[in-house]
PDB file of C-alpha atoms in Angstrom:
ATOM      1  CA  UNK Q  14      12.811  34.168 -21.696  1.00 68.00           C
ATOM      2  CA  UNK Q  15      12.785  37.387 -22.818  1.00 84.00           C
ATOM      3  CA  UNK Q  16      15.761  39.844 -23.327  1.00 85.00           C
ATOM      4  CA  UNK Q  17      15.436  43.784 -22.080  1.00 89.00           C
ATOM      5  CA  UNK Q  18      15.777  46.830 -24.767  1.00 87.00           C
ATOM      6  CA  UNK Q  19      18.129  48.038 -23.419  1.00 89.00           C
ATOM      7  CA  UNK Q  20      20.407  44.887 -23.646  1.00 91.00           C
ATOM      8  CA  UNK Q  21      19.477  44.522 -27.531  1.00 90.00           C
ATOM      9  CA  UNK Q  22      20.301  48.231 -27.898  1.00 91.00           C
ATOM     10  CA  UNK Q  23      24.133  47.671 -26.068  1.00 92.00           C
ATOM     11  CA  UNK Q  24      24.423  44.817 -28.634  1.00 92.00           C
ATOM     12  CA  UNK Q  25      23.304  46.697 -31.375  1.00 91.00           C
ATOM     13  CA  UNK Q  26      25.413  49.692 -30.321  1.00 92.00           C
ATOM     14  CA  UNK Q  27      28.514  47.140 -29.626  1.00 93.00           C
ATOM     15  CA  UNK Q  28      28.082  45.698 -33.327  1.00 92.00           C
ATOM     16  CA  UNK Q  29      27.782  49.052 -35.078  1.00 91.00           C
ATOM     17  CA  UNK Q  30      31.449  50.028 -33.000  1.00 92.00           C
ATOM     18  CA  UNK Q  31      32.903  46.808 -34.664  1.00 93.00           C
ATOM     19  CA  UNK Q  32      31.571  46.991 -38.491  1.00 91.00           C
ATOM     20  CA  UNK Q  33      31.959  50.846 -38.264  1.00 87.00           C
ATOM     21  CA  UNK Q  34      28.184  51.463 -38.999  1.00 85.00           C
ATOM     22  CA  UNK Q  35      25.928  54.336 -37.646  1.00 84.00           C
ATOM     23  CA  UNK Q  36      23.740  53.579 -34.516  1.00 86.00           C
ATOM     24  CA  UNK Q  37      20.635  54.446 -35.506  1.00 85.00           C
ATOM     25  CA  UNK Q  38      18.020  52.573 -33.412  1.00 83.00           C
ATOM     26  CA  UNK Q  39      15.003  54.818 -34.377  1.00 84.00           C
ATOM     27  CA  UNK Q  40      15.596  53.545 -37.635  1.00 82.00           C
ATOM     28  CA  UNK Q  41      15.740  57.485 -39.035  1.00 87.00           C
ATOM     29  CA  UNK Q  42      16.113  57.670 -42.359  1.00 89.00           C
ATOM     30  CA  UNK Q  43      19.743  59.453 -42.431  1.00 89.00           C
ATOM     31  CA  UNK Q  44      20.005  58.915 -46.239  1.00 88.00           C
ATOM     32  CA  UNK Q  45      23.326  57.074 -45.357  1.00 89.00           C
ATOM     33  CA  UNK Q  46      22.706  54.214 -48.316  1.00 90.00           C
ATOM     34  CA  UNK Q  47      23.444  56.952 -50.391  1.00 92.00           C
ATOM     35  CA  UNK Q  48      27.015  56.762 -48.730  1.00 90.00           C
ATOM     36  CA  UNK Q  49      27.320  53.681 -49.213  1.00 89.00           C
ATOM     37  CA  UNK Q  50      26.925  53.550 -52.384  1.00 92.00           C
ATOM     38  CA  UNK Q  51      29.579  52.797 -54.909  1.00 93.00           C
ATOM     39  CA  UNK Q  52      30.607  54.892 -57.780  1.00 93.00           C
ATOM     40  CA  UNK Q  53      29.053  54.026 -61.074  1.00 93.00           C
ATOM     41  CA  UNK Q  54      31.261  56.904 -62.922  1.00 92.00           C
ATOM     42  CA  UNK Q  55      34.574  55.346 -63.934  1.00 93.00           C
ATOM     43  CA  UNK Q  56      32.557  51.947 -65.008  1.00 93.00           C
ATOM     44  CA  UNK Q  57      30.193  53.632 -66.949  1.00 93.00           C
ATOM     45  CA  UNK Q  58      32.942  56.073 -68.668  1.00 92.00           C
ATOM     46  CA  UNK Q  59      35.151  53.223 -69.380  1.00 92.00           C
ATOM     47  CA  UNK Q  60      32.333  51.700 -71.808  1.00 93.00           C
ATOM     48  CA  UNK Q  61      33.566  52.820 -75.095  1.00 93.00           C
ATOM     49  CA  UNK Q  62      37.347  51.909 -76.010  1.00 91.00           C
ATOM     50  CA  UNK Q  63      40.404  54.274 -75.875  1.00 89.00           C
ATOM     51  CA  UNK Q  64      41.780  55.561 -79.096  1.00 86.00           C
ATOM     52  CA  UNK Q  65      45.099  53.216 -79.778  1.00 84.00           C
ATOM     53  CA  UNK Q  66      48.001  54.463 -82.167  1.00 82.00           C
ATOM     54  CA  UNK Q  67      47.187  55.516 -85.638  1.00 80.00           C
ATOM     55  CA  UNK Q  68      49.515  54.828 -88.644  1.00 81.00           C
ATOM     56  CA  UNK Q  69      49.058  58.913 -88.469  1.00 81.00           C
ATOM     57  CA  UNK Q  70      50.779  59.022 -85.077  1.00 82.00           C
ATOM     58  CA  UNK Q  71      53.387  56.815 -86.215  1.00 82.00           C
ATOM     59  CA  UNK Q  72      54.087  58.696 -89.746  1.00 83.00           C
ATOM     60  CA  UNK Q  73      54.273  61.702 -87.001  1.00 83.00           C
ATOM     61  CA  UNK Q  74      56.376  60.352 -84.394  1.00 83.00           C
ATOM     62  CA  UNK Q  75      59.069  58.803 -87.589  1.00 83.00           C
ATOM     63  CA  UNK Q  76      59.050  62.182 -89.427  1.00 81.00           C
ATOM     64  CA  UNK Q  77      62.169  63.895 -87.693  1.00 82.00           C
ATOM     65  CA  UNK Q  78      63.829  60.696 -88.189  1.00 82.00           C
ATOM     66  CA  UNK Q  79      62.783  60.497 -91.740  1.00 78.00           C
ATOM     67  CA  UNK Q  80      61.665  57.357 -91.858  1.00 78.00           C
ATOM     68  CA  UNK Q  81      58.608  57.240 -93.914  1.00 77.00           C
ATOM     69  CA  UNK Q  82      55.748  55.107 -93.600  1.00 77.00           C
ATOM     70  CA  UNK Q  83      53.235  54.252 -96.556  1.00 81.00           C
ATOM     71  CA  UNK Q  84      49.618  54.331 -95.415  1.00 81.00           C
ATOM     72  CA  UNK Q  85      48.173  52.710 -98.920  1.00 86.00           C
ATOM     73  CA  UNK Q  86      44.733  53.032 -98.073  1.00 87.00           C
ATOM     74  CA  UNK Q  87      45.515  56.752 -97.468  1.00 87.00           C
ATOM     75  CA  UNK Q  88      47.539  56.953-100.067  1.00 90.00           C
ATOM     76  CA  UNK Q  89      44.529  55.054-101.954  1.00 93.00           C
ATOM     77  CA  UNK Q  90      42.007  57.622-101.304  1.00 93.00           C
ATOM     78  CA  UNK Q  91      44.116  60.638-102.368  1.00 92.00           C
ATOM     79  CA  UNK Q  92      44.900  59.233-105.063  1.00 94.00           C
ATOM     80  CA  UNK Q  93      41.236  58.769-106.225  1.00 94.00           C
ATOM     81  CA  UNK Q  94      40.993  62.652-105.039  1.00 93.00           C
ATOM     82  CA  UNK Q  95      43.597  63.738-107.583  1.00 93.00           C
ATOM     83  CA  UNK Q  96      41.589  61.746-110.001  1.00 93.00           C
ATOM     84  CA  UNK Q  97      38.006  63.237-109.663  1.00 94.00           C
ATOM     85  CA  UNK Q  98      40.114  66.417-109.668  1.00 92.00           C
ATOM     86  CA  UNK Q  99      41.560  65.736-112.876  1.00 93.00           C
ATOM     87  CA  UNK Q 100      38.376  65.575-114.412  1.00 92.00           C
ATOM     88  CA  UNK Q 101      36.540  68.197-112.439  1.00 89.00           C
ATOM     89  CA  UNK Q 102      34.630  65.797-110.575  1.00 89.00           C
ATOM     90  CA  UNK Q 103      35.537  66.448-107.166  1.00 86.00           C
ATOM     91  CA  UNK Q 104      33.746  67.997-103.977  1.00 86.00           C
ATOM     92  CA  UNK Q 105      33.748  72.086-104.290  1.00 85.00           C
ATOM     93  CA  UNK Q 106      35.871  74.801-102.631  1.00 85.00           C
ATOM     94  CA  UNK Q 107      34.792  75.401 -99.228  1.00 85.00           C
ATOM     95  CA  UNK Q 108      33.328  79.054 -98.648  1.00 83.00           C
ATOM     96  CA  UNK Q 109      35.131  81.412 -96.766  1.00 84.00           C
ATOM     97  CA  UNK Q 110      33.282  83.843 -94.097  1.00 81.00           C
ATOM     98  CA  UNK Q 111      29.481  83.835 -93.642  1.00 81.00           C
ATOM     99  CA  UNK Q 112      26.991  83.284 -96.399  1.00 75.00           C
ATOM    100  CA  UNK Q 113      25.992  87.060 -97.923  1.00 73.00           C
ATOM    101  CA  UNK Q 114      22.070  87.487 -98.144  1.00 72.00           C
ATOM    102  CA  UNK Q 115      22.101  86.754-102.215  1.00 66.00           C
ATOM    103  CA  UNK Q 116      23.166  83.770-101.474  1.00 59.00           C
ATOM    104  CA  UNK Q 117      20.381  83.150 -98.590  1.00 58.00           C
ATOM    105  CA  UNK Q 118      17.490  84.317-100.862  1.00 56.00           C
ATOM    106  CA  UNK Q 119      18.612  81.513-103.549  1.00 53.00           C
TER     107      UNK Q 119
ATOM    108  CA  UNK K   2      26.628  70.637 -75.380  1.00 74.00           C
ATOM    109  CA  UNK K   3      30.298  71.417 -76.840  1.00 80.00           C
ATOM    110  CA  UNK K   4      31.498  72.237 -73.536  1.00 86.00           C
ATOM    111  CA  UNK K   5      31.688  68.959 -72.281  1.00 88.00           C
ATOM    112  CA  UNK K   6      32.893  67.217 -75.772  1.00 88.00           C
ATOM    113  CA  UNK K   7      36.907  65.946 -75.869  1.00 86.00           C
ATOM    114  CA  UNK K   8      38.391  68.696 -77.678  1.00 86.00           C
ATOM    115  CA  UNK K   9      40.677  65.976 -79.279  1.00 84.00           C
ATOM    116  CA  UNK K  10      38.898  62.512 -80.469  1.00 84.00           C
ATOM    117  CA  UNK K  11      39.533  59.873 -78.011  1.00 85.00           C
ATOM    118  CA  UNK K  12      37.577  56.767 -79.170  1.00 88.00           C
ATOM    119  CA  UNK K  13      38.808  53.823 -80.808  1.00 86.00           C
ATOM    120  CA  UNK K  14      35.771  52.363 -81.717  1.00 88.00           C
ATOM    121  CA  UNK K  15      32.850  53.161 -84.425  1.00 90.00           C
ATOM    122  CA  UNK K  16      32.397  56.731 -84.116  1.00 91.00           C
ATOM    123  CA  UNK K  17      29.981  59.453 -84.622  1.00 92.00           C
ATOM    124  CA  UNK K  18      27.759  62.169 -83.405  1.00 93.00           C
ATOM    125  CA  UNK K  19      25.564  60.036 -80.942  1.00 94.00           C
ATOM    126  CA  UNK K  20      28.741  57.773 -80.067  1.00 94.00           C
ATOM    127  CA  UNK K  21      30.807  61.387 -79.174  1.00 94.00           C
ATOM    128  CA  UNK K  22      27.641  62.060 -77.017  1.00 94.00           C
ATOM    129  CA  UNK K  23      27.034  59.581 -74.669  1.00 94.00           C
ATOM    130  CA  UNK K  24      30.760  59.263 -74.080  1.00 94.00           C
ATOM    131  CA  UNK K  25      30.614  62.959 -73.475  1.00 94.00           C
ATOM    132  CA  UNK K  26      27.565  62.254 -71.036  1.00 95.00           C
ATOM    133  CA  UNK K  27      29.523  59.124 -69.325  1.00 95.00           C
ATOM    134  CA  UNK K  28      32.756  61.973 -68.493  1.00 94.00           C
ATOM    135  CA  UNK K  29      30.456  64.847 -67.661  1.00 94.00           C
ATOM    136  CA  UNK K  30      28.647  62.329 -65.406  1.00 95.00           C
ATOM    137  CA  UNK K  31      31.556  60.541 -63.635  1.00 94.00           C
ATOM    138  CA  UNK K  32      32.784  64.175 -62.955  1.00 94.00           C
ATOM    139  CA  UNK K  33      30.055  65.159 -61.209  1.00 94.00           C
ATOM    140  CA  UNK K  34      28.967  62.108 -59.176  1.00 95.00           C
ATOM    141  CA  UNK K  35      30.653  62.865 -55.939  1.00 95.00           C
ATOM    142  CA  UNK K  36      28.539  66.251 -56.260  1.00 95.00           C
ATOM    143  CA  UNK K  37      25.342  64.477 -57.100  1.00 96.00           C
ATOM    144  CA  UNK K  38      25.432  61.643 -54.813  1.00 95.00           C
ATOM    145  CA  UNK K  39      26.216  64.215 -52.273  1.00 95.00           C
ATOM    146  CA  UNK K  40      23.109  66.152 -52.914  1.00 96.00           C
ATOM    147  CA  UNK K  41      21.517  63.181 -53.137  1.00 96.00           C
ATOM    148  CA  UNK K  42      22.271  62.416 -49.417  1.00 95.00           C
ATOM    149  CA  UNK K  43      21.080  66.207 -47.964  1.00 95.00           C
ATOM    150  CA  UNK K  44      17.627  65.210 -49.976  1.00 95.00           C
ATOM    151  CA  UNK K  45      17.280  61.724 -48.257  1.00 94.00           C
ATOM    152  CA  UNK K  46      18.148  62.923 -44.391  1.00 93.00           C
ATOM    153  CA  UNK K  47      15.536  63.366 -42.665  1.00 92.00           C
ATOM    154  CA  UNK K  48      17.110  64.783 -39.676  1.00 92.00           C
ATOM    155  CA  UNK K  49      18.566  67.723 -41.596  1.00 93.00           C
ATOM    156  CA  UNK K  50      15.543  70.773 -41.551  1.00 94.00           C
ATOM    157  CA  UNK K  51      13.348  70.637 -44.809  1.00 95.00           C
ATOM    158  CA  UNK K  52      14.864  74.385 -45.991  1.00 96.00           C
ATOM    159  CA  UNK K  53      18.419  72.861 -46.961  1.00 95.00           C
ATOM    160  CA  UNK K  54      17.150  69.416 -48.379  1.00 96.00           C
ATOM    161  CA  UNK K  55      14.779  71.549 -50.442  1.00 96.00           C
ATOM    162  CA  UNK K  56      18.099  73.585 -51.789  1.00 96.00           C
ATOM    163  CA  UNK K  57      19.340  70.638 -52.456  1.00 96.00           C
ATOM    164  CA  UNK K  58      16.482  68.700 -54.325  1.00 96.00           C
ATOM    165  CA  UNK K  59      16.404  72.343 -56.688  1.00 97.00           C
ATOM    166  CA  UNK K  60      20.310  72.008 -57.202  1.00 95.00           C
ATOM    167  CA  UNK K  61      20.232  68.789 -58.144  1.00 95.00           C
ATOM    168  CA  UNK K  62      17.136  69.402 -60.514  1.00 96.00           C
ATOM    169  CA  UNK K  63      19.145  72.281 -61.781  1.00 95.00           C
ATOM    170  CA  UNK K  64      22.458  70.509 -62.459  1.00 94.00           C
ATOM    171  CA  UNK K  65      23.087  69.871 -66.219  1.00 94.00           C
ATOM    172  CA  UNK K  66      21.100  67.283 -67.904  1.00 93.00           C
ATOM    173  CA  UNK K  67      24.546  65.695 -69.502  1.00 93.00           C
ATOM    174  CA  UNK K  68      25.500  64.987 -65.869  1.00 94.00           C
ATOM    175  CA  UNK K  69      22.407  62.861 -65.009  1.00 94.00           C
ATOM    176  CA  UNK K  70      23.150  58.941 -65.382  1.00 94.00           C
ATOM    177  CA  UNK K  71      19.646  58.943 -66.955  1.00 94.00           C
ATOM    178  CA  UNK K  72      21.170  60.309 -70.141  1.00 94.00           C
ATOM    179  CA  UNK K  73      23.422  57.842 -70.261  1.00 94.00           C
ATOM    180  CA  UNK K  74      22.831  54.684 -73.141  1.00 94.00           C
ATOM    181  CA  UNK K  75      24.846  51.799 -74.159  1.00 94.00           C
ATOM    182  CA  UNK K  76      25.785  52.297 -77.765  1.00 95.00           C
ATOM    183  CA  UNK K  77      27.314  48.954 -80.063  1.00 95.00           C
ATOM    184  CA  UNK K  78      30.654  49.624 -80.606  1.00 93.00           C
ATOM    185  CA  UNK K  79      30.472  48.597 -83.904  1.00 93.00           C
ATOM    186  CA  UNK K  80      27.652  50.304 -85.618  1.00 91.00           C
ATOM    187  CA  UNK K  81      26.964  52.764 -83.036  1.00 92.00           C
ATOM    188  CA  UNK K  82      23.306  52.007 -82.629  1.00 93.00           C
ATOM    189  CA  UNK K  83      21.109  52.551 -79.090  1.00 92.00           C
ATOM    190  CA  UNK K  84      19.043  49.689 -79.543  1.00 94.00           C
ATOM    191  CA  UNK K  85      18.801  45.589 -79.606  1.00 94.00           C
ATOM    192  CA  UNK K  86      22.511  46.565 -77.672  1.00 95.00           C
ATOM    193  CA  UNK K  87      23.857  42.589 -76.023  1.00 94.00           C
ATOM    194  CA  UNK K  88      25.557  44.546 -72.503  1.00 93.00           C
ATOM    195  CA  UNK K  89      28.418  41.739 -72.522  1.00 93.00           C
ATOM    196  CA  UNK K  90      29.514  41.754 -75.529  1.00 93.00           C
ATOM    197  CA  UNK K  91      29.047  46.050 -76.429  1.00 94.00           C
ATOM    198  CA  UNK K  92      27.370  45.425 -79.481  1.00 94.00           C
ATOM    199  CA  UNK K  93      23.791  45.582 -81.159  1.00 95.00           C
ATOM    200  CA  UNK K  94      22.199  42.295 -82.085  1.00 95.00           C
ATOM    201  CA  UNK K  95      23.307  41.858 -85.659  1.00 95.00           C
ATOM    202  CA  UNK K  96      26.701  42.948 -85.197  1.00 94.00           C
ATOM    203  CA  UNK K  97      27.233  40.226 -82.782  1.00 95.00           C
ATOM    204  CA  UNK K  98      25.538  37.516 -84.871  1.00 95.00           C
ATOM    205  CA  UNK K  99      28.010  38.422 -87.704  1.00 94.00           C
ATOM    206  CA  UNK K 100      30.923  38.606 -85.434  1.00 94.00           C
ATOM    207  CA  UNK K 101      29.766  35.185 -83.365  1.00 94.00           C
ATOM    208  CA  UNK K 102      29.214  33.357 -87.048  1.00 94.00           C
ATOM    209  CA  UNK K 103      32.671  34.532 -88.366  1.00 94.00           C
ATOM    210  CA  UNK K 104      34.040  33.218 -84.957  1.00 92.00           C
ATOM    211  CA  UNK K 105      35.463  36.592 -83.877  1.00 92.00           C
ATOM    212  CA  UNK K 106      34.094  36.042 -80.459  1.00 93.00           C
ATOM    213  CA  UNK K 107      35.569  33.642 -78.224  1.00 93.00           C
ATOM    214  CA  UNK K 108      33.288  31.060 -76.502  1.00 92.00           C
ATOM    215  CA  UNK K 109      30.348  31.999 -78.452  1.00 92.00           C
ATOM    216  CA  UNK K 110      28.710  29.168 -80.931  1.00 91.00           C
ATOM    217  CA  UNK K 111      25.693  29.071 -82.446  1.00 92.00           C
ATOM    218  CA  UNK K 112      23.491  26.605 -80.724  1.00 93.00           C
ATOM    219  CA  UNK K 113      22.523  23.680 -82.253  1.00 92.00           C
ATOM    220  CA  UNK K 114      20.537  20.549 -81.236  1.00 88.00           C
TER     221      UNK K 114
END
């Protein structure tokens, strides 16, 4: 027992009306799994994690309300600045404006 | 490609250059998806003429190469490296064997039989 095309096309015509997906008995490539494709964007930009509140932002936020927060390891590294300072150790002056051609033929 | 770098740091995890990269590439390319995918459709029809899926095949090729998901790789989170990277857990191979040994990661034990 066989069933006509033209009943198998009504069905598949009847079935796309109910899921809401395109007739396309030629089988025509329409490009529509494109469509249907999900966005990968706000998975893939999510990967790395947000920046959360820095003792920075909180010394910031408490300032006006002078309440003063101690950051020691910030407080440890300046410290070991003022040090190398002290005895001319430290990291030189940055240079202001662009680099003059003596310098370049150094 | 400056232009499509955060113009105030917004990671909270191991940072630098290559890190601030491929999260630049991840925003530029979540912006432009709905454009790409679009383009992406126009190529694929075959019942639109050839003329306008050619446009679109050279406008895609043309789009910037920070919005291609291609560009995109997983970086650890820890040490920033691209490769040996474990996708669950975000992080490169030896950063999660010291992190799984010091117990920092729940329901992971080192096998043993």
């Amino acid at each position: 027992m066989s069933v006509p095309r033209a009943r198998l096309l009504a069905l598949m015509k009847a079935r796309c009306e109910l899921f809401s997906t395109t007739f396309n008995p030629e089988g025509l490539r329409t490009g529509n799994k494109v469509l249907r494709q999900r966005l990968r964007g706000p998975a893939l930009a999510a990967y790395y994690p947000k920046k959360l509140v820095t003792l920075r932002d909180l010394q910031e936020e408490f300032a006006p309300l002078e309440l003063i927060i101690d950051d020691e390891i910030d407080d440890d590294r300046l410290e070991h600045i003022a040090g190398l300072k002290a005895r001319g150790k430290s990291a030189p002056k940055k240079k202001k404006g662009p680099p003059t051609n003596k310098e370049k033929k150094k | 490609m400056s232009m499509f770098r955060a113009k105030k740091l917004d990671l909270g995890c191991f940072v630098n250059v290559k890190v601030i990269r491929d999260h630049s590439k991840r925003k530029a390319f979540e912006a432009a998806e709905p454009e790409r995918q679009a383009l992406r459709y126009v190529i694929r029809n075959t019942t639109l003429p050839q003329r306008t899926r050619a446009i679109a095949q050279l406008q895609l090729t043309q789009m910037h190469c920070y919005t291609r998901p291609t560009q995109i790789r997983n970086r650890c989170l820890l040490g920033g490296k691209g490769r040996g990277i474990l996708r669950d857990f975000k992080m490169s191979r030896f950063n999660f064997r010291m992190q799984a040994l010091a117990g920092n990661i729940p329901g992971v034990k080192k096998a043993s039989w």
